[in-house]
CSV table of C-alpha atoms in Angstrom, one decimal:
chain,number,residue,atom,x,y,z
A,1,UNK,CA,4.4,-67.5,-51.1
A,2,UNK,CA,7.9,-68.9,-50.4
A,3,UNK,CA,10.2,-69.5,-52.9
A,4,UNK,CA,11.5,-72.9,-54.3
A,5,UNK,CA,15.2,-72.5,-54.5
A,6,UNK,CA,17.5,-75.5,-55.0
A,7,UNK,CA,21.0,-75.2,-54.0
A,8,UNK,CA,23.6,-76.8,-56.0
A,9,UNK,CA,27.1,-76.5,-54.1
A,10,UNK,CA,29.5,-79.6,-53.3
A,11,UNK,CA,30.8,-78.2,-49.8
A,12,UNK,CA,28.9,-79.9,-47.4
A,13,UNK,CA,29.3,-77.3,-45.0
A,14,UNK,CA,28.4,-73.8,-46.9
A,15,UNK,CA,25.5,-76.1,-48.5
A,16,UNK,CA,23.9,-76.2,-45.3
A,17,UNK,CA,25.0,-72.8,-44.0
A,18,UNK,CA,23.2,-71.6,-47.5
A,19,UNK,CA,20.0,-73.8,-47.1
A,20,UNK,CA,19.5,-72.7,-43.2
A,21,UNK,CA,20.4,-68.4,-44.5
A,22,UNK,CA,17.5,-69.2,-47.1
A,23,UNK,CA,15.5,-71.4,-45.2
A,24,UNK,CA,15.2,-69.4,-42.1
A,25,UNK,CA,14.3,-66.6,-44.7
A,26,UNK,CA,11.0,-68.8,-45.5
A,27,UNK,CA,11.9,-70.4,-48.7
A,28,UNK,CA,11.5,-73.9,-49.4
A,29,UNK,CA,14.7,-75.3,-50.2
A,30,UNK,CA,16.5,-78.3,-51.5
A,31,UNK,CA,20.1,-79.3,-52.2
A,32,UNK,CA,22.3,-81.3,-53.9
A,33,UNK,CA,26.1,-81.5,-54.3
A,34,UNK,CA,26.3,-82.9,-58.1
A,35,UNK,CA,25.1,-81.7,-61.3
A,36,UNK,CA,23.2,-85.0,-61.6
A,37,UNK,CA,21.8,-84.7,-58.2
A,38,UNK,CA,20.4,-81.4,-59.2
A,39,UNK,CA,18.8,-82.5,-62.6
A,40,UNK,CA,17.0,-85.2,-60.3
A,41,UNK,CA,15.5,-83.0,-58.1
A,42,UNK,CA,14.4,-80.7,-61.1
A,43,UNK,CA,12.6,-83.0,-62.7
A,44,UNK,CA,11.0,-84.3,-59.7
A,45,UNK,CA,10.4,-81.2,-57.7
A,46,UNK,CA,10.5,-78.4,-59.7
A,47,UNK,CA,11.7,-75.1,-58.4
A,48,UNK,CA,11.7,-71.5,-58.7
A,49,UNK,CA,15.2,-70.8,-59.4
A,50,UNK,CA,18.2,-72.9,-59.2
A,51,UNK,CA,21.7,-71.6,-57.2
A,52,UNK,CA,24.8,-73.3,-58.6
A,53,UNK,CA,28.4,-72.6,-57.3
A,54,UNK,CA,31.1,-72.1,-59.6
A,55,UNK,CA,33.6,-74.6,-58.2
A,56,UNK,CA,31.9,-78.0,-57.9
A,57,UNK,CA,33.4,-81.6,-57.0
A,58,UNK,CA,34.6,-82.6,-60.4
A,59,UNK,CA,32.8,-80.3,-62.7
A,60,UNK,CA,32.9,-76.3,-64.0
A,61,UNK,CA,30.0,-75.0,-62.6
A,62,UNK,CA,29.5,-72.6,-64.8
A,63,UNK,CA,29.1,-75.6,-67.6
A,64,UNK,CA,26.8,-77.1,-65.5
A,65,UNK,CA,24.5,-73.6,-64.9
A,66,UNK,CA,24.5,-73.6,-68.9
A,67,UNK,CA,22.9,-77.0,-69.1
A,68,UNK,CA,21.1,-76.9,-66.1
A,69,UNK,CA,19.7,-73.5,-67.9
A,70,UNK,CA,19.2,-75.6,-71.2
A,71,UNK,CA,17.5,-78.0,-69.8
A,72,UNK,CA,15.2,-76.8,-67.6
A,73,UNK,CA,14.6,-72.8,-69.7
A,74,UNK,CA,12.0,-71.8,-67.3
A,75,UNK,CA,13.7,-72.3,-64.1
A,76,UNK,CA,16.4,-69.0,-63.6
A,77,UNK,CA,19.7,-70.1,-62.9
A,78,UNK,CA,22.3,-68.1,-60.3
A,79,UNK,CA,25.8,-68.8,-60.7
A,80,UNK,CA,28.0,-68.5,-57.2
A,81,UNK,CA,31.0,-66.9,-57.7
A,82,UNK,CA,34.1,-66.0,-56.2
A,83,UNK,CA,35.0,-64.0,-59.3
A,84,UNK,CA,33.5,-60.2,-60.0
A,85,UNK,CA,33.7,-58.2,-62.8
A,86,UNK,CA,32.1,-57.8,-66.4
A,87,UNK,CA,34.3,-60.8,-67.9
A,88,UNK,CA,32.7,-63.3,-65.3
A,89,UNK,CA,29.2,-61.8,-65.9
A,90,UNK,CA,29.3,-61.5,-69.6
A,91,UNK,CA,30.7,-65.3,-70.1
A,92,UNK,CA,27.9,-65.8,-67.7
A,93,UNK,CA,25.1,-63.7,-69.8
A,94,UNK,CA,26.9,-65.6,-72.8
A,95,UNK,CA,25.8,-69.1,-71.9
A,96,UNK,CA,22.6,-68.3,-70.9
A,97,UNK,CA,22.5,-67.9,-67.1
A,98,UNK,CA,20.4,-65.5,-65.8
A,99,UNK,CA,22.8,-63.9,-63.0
A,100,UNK,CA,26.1,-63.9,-61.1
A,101,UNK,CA,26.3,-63.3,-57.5
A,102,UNK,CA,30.0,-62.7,-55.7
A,103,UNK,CA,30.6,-65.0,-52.8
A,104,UNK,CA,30.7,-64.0,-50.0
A,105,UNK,CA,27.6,-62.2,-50.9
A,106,UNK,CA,25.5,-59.8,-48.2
A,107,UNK,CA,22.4,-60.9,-47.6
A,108,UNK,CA,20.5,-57.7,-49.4
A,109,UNK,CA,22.7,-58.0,-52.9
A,110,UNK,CA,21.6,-61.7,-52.4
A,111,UNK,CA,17.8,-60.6,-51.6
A,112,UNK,CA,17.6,-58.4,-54.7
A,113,UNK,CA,18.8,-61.2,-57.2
A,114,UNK,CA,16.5,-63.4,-56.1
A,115,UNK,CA,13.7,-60.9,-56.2
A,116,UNK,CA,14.9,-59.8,-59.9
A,117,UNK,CA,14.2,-63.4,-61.0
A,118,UNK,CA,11.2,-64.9,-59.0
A,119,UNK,CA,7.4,-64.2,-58.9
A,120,UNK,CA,6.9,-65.1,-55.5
A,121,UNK,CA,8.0,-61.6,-52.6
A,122,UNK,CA,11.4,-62.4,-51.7
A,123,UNK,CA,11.6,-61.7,-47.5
């Protein structure tokens, strides 16, 4: 019943600190810190939804949610962001991602996006 989530952030460190918050919450989890890391793993390993952060090494990761989103039109997409408001979210809704989520982000607001999107109970 756990969750696939893949995790697509380019800081080493808050890519592990987000794998352990979601592992330790029973999900299965797998990261990568480029955009072509993470269409490897989705074509190999599938996943239940797909968290990309906004600022990646070298690329806009909001481009890369949208093609991640193309690509793969099953799998929900999460774009990371240190932005709020209804411009980030609407350019967001816009391209085809299926939700924004402020960083830092509290573990419930985080809980309930996840749960919005997956079929699987979201501890």
């Amino acid at each position: 019943d756990a969750v696939g989530i893949l995790v697509l952030e380019s800081d080493p460190d808050l890519q592990w600190r987000l794998a352990r918050m979601l592992t330790v919450q029973g999900h299965r989890v797998v990261a990568a810190g480029t955009a072509d890391g993470a269409r490897a793993l989705l074509a190999e390993w599938g996943c239940d939804l797909v968290l990309v952060a906004e600022h990646l090494h070298g690329a806009d990761g909001m481009s890369v949610a949208e093609d991640l989103r193309r690509r793969f039109p099953d799998i929900p997409v999460v774009l990371m962001t240190k932005r709020t408001g209804d411009s980030v979210r609407a350019a967001a809704t816009r391209r085809g991602i299926s939700a924004t989520i402020a960083r830092p982000f509290r573990w419930e607001t985080f809980r309930a996006v996840l749960a919005s999107l997956t079929p699987a109970p979201v501890r």
